[in-house]
Coordinates of C-alpha atoms in Angstrom, one line a residue:
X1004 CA -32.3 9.4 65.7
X1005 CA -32.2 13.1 65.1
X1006 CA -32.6 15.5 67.4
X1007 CA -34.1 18.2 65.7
X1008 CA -36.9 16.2 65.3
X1009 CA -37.6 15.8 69.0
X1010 CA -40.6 17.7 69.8
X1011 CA -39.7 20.3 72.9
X1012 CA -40.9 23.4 75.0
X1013 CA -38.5 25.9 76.6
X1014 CA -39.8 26.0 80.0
X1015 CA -37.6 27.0 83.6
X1016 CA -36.7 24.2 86.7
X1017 CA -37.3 25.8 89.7
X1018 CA -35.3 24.1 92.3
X1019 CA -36.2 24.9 96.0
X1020 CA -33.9 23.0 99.1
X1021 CA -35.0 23.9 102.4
X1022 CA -35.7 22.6 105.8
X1023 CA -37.8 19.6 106.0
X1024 CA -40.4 21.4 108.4
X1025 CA -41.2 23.8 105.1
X1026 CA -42.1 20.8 103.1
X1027 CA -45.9 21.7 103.6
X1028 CA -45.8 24.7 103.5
X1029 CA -43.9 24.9 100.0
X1030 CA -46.1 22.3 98.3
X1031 CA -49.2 24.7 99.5
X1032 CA -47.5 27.6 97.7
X1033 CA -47.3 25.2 94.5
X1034 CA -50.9 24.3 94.4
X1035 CA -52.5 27.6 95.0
X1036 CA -50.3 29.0 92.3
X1037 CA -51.8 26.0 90.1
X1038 CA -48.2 24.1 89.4
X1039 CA -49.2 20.5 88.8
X1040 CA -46.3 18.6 88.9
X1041 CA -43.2 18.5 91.1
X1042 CA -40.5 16.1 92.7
X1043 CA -39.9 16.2 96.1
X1044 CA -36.7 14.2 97.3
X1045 CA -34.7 14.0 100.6
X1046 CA -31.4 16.5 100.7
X1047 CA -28.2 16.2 102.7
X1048 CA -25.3 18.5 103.0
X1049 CA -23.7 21.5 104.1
X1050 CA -23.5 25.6 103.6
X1051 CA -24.6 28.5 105.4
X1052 CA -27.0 27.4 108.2
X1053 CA -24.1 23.7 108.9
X1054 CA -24.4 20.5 108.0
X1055 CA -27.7 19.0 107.2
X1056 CA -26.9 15.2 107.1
X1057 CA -30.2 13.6 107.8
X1058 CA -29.3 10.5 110.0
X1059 CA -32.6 11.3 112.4
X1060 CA -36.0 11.6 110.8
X1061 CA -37.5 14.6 110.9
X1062 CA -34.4 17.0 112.5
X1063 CA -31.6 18.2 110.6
X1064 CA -33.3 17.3 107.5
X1065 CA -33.3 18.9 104.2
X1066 CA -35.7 18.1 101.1
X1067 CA -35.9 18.9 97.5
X1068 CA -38.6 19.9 95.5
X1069 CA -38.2 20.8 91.9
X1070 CA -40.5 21.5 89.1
X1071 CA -40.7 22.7 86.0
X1072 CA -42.8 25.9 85.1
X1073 CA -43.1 28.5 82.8
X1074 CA -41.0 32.0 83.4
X1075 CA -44.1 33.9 84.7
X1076 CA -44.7 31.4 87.2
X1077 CA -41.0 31.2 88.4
X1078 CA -41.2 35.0 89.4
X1079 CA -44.3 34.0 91.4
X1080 CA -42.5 31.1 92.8
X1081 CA -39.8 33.1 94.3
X1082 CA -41.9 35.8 95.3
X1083 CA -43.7 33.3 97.4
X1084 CA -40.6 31.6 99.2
X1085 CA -38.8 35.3 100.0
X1086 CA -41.4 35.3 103.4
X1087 CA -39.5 31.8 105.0
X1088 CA -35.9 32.8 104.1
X1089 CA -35.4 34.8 107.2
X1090 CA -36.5 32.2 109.8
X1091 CA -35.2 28.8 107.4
X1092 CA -32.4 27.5 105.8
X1093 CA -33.9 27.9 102.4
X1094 CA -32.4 28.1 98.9
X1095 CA -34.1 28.5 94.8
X1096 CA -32.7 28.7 92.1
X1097 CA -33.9 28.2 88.3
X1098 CA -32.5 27.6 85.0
X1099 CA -33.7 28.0 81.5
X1100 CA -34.9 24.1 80.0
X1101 CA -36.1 22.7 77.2
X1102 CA -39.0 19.3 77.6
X1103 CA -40.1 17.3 75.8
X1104 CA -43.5 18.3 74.4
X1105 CA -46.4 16.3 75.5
X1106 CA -47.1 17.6 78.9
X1107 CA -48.3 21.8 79.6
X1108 CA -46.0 24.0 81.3
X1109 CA -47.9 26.5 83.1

């Protein structure tokens, strides 16, 4: 199968890891900026703020949430997560994609 024949969109992953206690708060920011789609997944491991290993539910607990958005609405992402950075172990980060066609990045 060819490649170039795959039908695609260049699009940016936004990749947010935080403490679990922002999980809400996050997804709010999402929704009210109209994203549509995301993955949210449990995280363990270590940097700044120590270890995060996740053996008791709900302390010392990381999650994941990821979704893919246009670059407009990456700038507004980050703008949005700068206000819990100072009082959370929070990190975002994004990267330039390509999807597969068939779904609308906003």
């Amino acid at each position: 199968m060819s490649t170039s024949s795959v039908p695609k969109k260049t699009a940016v992953l936004v990749v947010m890891i935080g403490e679990t206690v922002l999980q809400d708060r996050i997804i709010k920011l999402l929704k009210d900026l109209g994203v549509n789609g995301y993955t949210l997944s449990q995280a363990q491991g270590a940097g700044r703020h120590g270890s995060r290993r996740g053996d008791m539910a709900g302390y010392n607990t990381n999650i994941e949430i990821k979704t893919i958005v246009s670059q407009e609405l990456s700038e507004a992402i980050f703008s949005g997560l700068t206000e819990y950075q100072s009082n959370h172990a929070l990190i975002a980060f994004r990267q330039n994609v390509e999807a597969l066609s068939g779904f609308e990045i906003i």
